[in-house]
Coordinates of C-alpha atoms and ligand atoms in Angstrom, one line a residue:
M1 CA -4.7 -5.9 -12.2
R2 CA -1.7 -6.1 -14.4
V3 CA 1.3 -4.9 -12.3
A4 CA 4.9 -4.2 -13.3
V5 CA 7.0 -5.2 -10.3
F6 CA 10.3 -3.4 -10.4
G7 CA 13.6 -4.2 -8.7
T8 CA 12.7 -7.8 -8.0
R9 CA 15.1 -10.4 -6.7
K10 CA 14.5 -14.2 -6.3
Y11 CA 12.9 -13.8 -2.8
D12 CA 10.5 -11.1 -4.1
R13 CA 9.2 -13.3 -6.8
A14 CA 8.9 -16.3 -4.5
Y15 CA 6.9 -14.5 -1.8
L16 CA 4.8 -12.3 -4.1
S17 CA 3.9 -15.3 -6.3
A18 CA 2.9 -17.4 -3.3
A19 CA 0.7 -14.6 -1.9
N20 CA -0.8 -14.0 -5.3
T21 CA -2.6 -17.3 -5.5
S22 CA -5.5 -15.8 -3.5
H23 CA -5.5 -12.6 -5.5
Q24 CA -4.8 -13.6 -9.1
H25 CA -3.2 -10.3 -10.2
E26 CA -1.0 -10.5 -13.3
L27 CA 2.5 -9.8 -11.9
V28 CA 5.2 -8.9 -14.5
F29 CA 8.5 -9.1 -12.7
Y30 CA 11.5 -7.0 -13.7
E31 CA 14.9 -7.0 -12.2
A32 CA 15.5 -3.4 -13.3
D33 CA 14.9 -0.6 -10.7
M34 CA 12.4 2.1 -11.5
D35 CA 13.8 5.2 -13.0
S36 CA 13.2 7.4 -16.0
G37 CA 14.9 4.9 -18.3
T38 CA 12.9 1.9 -17.2
V39 CA 9.4 3.5 -17.1
P40 CA 8.4 2.0 -20.5
L41 CA 8.5 -1.5 -18.9
A42 CA 5.2 -0.4 -17.2
A43 CA 3.4 0.0 -20.5
K44 CA 0.0 -1.8 -20.6
C45 CA 0.0 -2.1 -16.8
D46 CA -2.5 -0.7 -14.3
A47 CA 0.0 -0.3 -11.4
V48 CA 3.6 -0.4 -10.5
C49 CA 5.1 -2.1 -7.5
V50 CA 8.4 -0.7 -6.3
F51 CA 10.9 -0.8 -3.4
V52 CA 13.1 1.5 -1.3
N53 CA 15.6 2.7 -3.9
D54 CA 13.3 3.0 -6.9
V55 CA 13.1 6.7 -7.8
L56 CA 9.6 8.1 -8.2
D57 CA 10.3 11.8 -8.7
A58 CA 8.0 14.2 -10.6
T59 CA 9.5 13.3 -14.0
V60 CA 9.1 9.5 -13.5
L61 CA 5.5 10.0 -12.1
K62 CA 4.6 12.1 -15.1
E63 CA 5.8 9.4 -17.5
L64 CA 3.9 6.8 -15.5
A65 CA 0.8 8.8 -15.6
A66 CA 1.2 9.1 -19.4
L67 CA 1.2 5.3 -19.6
G68 CA -2.1 5.3 -17.6
I69 CA -0.6 4.1 -14.3
K70 CA -3.1 4.9 -11.5
L71 CA -1.4 3.2 -8.6
V72 CA 2.1 3.0 -7.0
A73 CA 2.4 0.1 -4.6
L74 CA 5.4 0.4 -2.4
R75 CA 6.5 -2.9 -0.9
C76 CA 8.1 -1.2 2.0
A77 CA 7.2 1.2 4.9
G78 CA 9.4 4.2 4.0
F79 CA 8.1 6.5 1.2
N80 CA 10.9 9.2 1.0
N81 CA 11.6 8.1 -2.5
V82 CA 8.2 9.2 -3.9
D83 CA 7.3 12.8 -4.8
L84 CA 3.9 12.7 -3.1
A85 CA 2.8 16.1 -4.3
A86 CA 3.5 15.2 -7.9
A87 CA 1.6 11.9 -7.5
A88 CA -1.4 13.7 -6.0
S89 CA -1.5 16.2 -8.8
L90 CA -1.3 13.5 -11.4
G91 CA -4.1 11.4 -9.7
I92 CA -1.8 8.5 -8.9
D93 CA -2.5 6.8 -5.6
V94 CA 0.4 5.7 -3.5
V95 CA 0.1 2.8 -1.1
R96 CA 2.7 1.1 1.2
V97 CA 3.2 -1.7 3.7
P98 CA 3.2 0.4 6.9
A99 CA 4.2 -2.5 9.2
Y100 CA 5.3 -5.9 8.2
S101 CA 7.7 -7.1 10.9
P102 CA 9.1 -4.4 13.1
H103 CA 10.8 -7.3 15.0
A104 CA 12.8 -8.1 11.9
V105 CA 14.4 -4.7 11.8
A106 CA 14.7 -4.3 15.6
E107 CA 16.4 -7.6 16.1
F108 CA 18.8 -6.9 13.3
S109 CA 19.7 -3.5 14.8
I110 CA 20.6 -5.3 18.1
G111 CA 22.6 -7.8 16.1
L112 CA 24.6 -5.1 14.5
L113 CA 25.2 -3.4 17.8
L114 CA 26.5 -6.6 19.4
A115 CA 28.6 -7.4 16.4
L116 CA 30.1 -3.9 16.4
D117 CA 30.7 -3.6 20.1
R118 CA 32.1 -7.1 20.6
K119 CA 33.9 -7.1 17.2
I120 CA 32.3 -10.2 16.0
H121 CA 32.7 -9.2 12.3
R122 CA 36.5 -8.9 12.9
A123 CA 36.6 -12.2 14.8
W124 CA 34.9 -14.0 11.9
A125 CA 37.5 -12.8 9.4
R126 CA 40.4 -13.6 11.8
T127 CA 39.4 -17.1 12.7
R128 CA 38.9 -18.0 9.0
E129 CA 42.7 -17.4 8.7
N130 CA 43.5 -19.4 11.8
N131 CA 44.3 -16.2 13.7
F132 CA 43.0 -16.8 17.2
S133 CA 44.7 -13.8 18.8
L134 CA 42.4 -11.7 20.9
D135 CA 44.4 -8.5 20.7
G136 CA 42.2 -5.6 19.7
M137 CA 39.0 -7.5 20.5
V138 CA 38.2 -6.0 23.9
G139 CA 34.5 -5.0 23.9
R140 CA 32.1 -3.5 26.5
N141 CA 29.2 -4.9 28.4
L142 CA 25.8 -3.6 27.3
H143 CA 24.4 -3.9 30.8
G144 CA 24.4 -0.5 32.4
R145 CA 25.3 1.5 29.3
V146 CA 23.4 4.6 28.2
V147 CA 21.7 4.0 24.9
G148 CA 19.8 6.7 22.9
V149 CA 16.9 5.6 20.6
I150 CA 15.9 8.3 18.1
G151 CA 12.4 7.5 16.9
T152 CA 10.3 5.2 19.1
G153 CA 7.6 4.1 16.6
R154 CA 7.0 0.5 15.8
I155 CA 10.7 -0.5 15.4
G156 CA 12.3 1.9 17.9
A157 CA 9.9 0.9 20.6
I158 CA 10.9 -2.8 20.3
V159 CA 14.6 -1.8 20.2
A160 CA 14.1 0.3 23.4
R161 CA 12.4 -2.6 25.2
I162 CA 15.0 -5.1 24.2
L163 CA 17.8 -2.8 25.5
Q164 CA 15.9 -1.8 28.6
T165 CA 14.5 -5.1 29.8
G166 CA 16.7 -7.5 27.9
F167 CA 20.1 -6.0 28.5
G168 CA 19.6 -3.7 31.4
C169 CA 20.7 -0.6 29.6
R170 CA 19.6 2.9 30.6
V171 CA 17.5 4.0 27.6
L172 CA 17.0 7.6 26.6
A173 CA 14.6 8.3 23.8
A174 CA 13.8 11.2 21.5
D175 CA 10.7 11.5 19.4
L176 CA 8.1 14.0 18.3
T177 CA 5.6 12.1 20.4
E178 CA 6.2 10.0 23.6
N179 CA 5.1 6.4 24.0
P180 CA 3.5 6.1 27.5
E181 CA 4.1 2.4 27.6
L182 CA 7.8 2.8 27.1
K183 CA 7.9 5.6 29.7
A184 CA 6.2 3.2 32.2
A185 CA 8.8 0.6 31.4
G186 CA 11.5 3.1 32.4
V187 CA 12.6 4.6 29.1
E188 CA 13.4 8.3 29.6
Y189 CA 12.3 10.8 27.0
V190 CA 14.7 13.7 26.6
S191 CA 15.5 16.3 23.9
R192 CA 17.5 15.2 20.9
E193 CA 20.4 17.3 22.2
T194 CA 20.4 15.8 25.7
L195 CA 20.2 12.3 24.1
L196 CA 23.2 13.1 21.9
R197 CA 25.2 14.5 24.8
E198 CA 24.5 11.6 27.2
A199 CA 24.3 8.5 25.2
E200 CA 27.2 6.1 24.6
I201 CA 25.3 4.4 21.9
V202 CA 22.8 6.0 19.5
T203 CA 20.4 4.0 17.3
L204 CA 18.3 5.6 14.6
H205 CA 14.7 4.6 14.0
C206 CA 12.9 7.6 12.6
P207 CA 11.9 8.2 9.0
L208 CA 13.8 10.3 6.5
T209 CA 12.0 13.7 6.3
P210 CA 13.1 17.2 5.6
D211 CA 13.4 17.6 9.4
S212 CA 15.4 14.5 10.0
R213 CA 17.8 14.7 7.0
H214 CA 21.4 14.8 8.3
L215 CA 20.1 14.6 11.9
I216 CA 23.6 13.3 12.6
D217 CA 25.8 16.0 11.2
S218 CA 29.0 17.6 12.4
T219 CA 27.2 19.6 15.1
A220 CA 25.5 16.5 16.4
L221 CA 28.8 14.6 16.4
D222 CA 30.6 17.5 18.2
M223 CA 28.0 17.2 21.0
A224 CA 28.3 13.4 21.3
R225 CA 30.3 11.6 23.9
P226 CA 33.8 10.5 22.8
G227 CA 33.7 7.0 21.5
L228 CA 30.1 7.1 20.5
L229 CA 28.7 3.9 18.8
L230 CA 26.2 4.7 16.1
I231 CA 23.7 2.3 14.6
N232 CA 21.5 3.1 11.6
T233 CA 19.0 0.7 10.1
S234 CA 16.5 3.5 9.1
R235 CA 17.6 5.6 6.1
G236 CA 21.0 6.6 5.0
G237 CA 20.1 10.3 4.6
L238 CA 19.7 10.6 8.4
I239 CA 23.5 10.8 8.6
D240 CA 25.9 13.2 6.9
T241 CA 28.4 10.6 5.8
I242 CA 31.3 13.1 5.2
A243 CA 30.9 14.4 8.8
L244 CA 30.8 10.9 10.0
I245 CA 34.0 10.0 8.3
E246 CA 35.8 13.0 9.9
A247 CA 34.5 11.9 13.3
L248 CA 35.7 8.4 12.7
K249 CA 39.1 9.7 11.6
S250 CA 39.4 11.8 14.8
G251 CA 38.3 8.9 17.0
K252 CA 35.3 10.9 18.3
V253 CA 33.1 8.2 16.9
G254 CA 34.2 4.8 18.2
G255 CA 32.2 2.6 15.8
V256 CA 29.4 2.6 13.3
A257 CA 27.1 -0.1 12.0
L258 CA 25.0 0.8 9.0
D259 CA 22.4 -1.1 7.1
V260 CA 21.6 1.9 5.0
Y261 CA 23.7 4.5 3.2
E262 CA 22.8 7.9 1.7
Q263 CA 23.8 6.9 -1.9
E264 CA 22.9 3.2 -1.5
G265 CA 20.6 3.3 -4.6
D266 CA 23.7 3.0 -6.8
L267 CA 25.1 0.0 -4.8
F268 CA 22.8 -2.1 -2.7
F269 CA 20.8 -5.2 -3.7
R270 CA 23.2 -6.2 -6.5
D271 CA 26.5 -8.1 -6.8
L272 CA 29.2 -5.5 -7.7
S273 CA 32.1 -7.8 -6.6
D274 CA 33.6 -7.8 -10.1
E275 CA 33.3 -4.0 -10.6
I276 CA 35.2 -0.9 -9.4
V277 CA 32.9 1.0 -7.1
Q278 CA 33.1 4.6 -8.0
D279 CA 31.7 6.0 -4.7
D280 CA 34.9 7.2 -2.9
I281 CA 32.9 8.2 0.2
F282 CA 31.5 4.7 0.6
Q283 CA 34.8 3.1 -0.1
R284 CA 36.5 5.2 2.6
L285 CA 33.8 4.1 5.1
L286 CA 34.6 0.5 4.3
T287 CA 38.3 1.0 5.2
F288 CA 37.7 1.6 8.9
P289 CA 38.0 -1.5 11.1
N290 CA 35.3 -0.1 13.4
V291 CA 32.7 0.3 10.6
L292 CA 30.3 -2.5 9.8
V293 CA 28.1 -2.2 6.7
T294 CA 25.2 -4.5 5.6
G295 CA 23.2 -3.9 2.4
H296 CA 19.8 -2.9 3.6
Q297 CA 18.9 -6.4 4.9
A298 CA 17.4 -5.6 8.3
F299 CA 13.9 -6.4 6.9
L300 CA 14.9 -9.7 5.3
T301 CA 13.2 -12.4 7.3
Q302 CA 10.7 -15.0 6.1
E303 CA 8.0 -13.5 8.3
A304 CA 8.6 -10.0 6.9
L305 CA 8.7 -11.1 3.3
A306 CA 5.5 -13.0 3.7
A307 CA 3.8 -10.0 5.4
I308 CA 5.1 -7.6 2.7
A309 CA 3.7 -9.8 -0.1
Q310 CA 0.3 -10.3 1.6
T311 CA -0.2 -6.6 2.3
T312 CA 1.1 -5.5 -1.1
L313 CA -1.4 -7.8 -2.9
A314 CA -4.2 -6.8 -0.6
N315 CA -3.4 -3.1 -1.4
L316 CA -3.7 -3.9 -5.1
S317 CA -6.9 -5.8 -4.6
D318 CA -8.4 -2.9 -2.6
A319 CA -7.5 -0.5 -5.4
E320 CA -8.9 -2.8 -8.1
A321 CA -12.2 -3.2 -6.2
G322 CA -12.5 0.5 -5.5
R323 CA -12.4 -0.1 -1.8
E324 CA -10.9 2.4 0.6
L325 CA -7.1 2.4 0.5
T326 CA -6.2 1.9 4.2
N327 CA -2.5 1.9 3.5
R328 CA -2.6 5.1 1.3
V329 CA 0.4 7.4 1.7
T330 CA -0.5 11.1 1.8
Q331 CA 1.4 14.4 1.8
E332 CA 0.2 15.1 5.3
M333 CA 2.2 12.1 6.6
V334 CA 5.5 14.0 5.8
R335 CA 6.4 16.0 8.8
Ligands
NAI401 P1 7.1 4.4 12.6 O1 6.4 5.4 11.7 O2 6.3 3.4 13.3 O3 8.0 5.2 13.7 C1 8.8 6.3 13.3 C2 8.9 7.2 14.6 O4 9.8 8.2 14.3 C3 7.6 7.8 15.0 O5 7.4 7.6 16.4 C4 7.8 9.3 14.7 O6 7.1 10.2 15.6 C5 9.3 9.4 14.9 N1 9.9 10.6 14.2 C6 9.6 11.1 13.0 N2 10.4 12.2 12.8 C7 11.3 12.3 13.8 C8 12.3 13.1 14.1 N3 12.7 14.1 13.3 N4 13.0 12.9 15.3 C9 12.7 11.9 16.1 N5 11.7 11.1 15.9 C10 11.0 11.2 14.7 O7 8.2 3.8 11.7 P2 8.9 2.3 11.9 O8 8.1 1.3 11.3 O9 9.4 2.2 13.3 O10 10.2 2.5 10.9 C11 11.2 3.4 11.2 C12 12.1 3.6 10.0 O11 12.8 2.4 9.8 C13 11.3 3.8 8.7 O12 11.0 5.1 8.4 C14 12.2 3.2 7.6 O13 12.9 4.3 7.1 C15 13.1 2.3 8.4 N6 13.0 0.9 8.0 C16 14.2 0.3 7.6 C17 14.2 -1.1 7.2 C18 15.4 -1.8 6.8 O14 15.3 -2.9 6.2 N7 16.6 -1.3 7.0 C19 12.9 -1.8 7.1 C20 11.7 -1.0 7.6 C21 11.8 0.3 8.0

């Protein structure tokens, strides 16, 4: 298959090229993200391969269909950026990498929590200037704290276990379905409201769907315990950022660590250090000393990149051979 690979960085090329030796697809790498303006780059290709912030709305999908594209291969798990109804009506199959390394994201989430709570990001900046004062650096033990995990699928379940068995936290969980193994390990399933009222720390691990959009809004933040620590490595749209900024200003929220941001498509995965960022909401977030932001890197481990590349190329090979698409994304998966 000839495949236009959008939004590629050095590590994408390296891992996809290595995995392709056993598949022999013709991969055409583009740094540009997929949007209406870059669709023509997919001309003379059979499929496109895209990532989390590539926009595949009805307009883009129609343009892709007009070029003869039959397959969209997402090299990620989330698929909130694809209009699945439009894809289905145009006869375009959508495949993804449902699980590559849930440990990569789970471990990073714990890393963010520790950095935020123990102010490691601030210590790093201070010691580089030979400032070894500990004023303002007082943290809290994780042991014995009440942590709420929203979404206990592949990633959330690992996070819950690390917190429960590793750190000795009391773990509350909220999900549409309960995981019996987690329950047996002592994790307590409660309603989302109870979780928000009782947890000192909340970490988000559910997909972005119409139901979960702005799951953390002003109502949720009003319910929360004062000083709440919030971790989000899932999707930016789960949090109403303006409400979050108000809660940070009032002190209701005690700290936030974000690997994802609602409007990250205009910012993340590129070097903007010489530019004036125009997103005032994002810039305001960065001014708080108790906000830690990373640029959607929770997935970025050697193991995850290798697994993403292998599954993506296997998905392409399945489509080319007319085999069943085991990693197909369907509209029924959006709850
Ligand atoms: P998963 O599909 O295994 O688990 C998601 C869980 O969320 C399921 O148990 C589901 O029932 C639950 N859920 C769905 N809607 C919910 C709602 N409204 N409230 C509470 N729970 C709900 O997904 P997985 O692999 O654990 O990934 C979770 C999310 O992490 C993905 O959707 C993706 O957005 C994000 N992610 C972020 C990465 C990063 O680099 N920052 C990398 C990979 C995934």
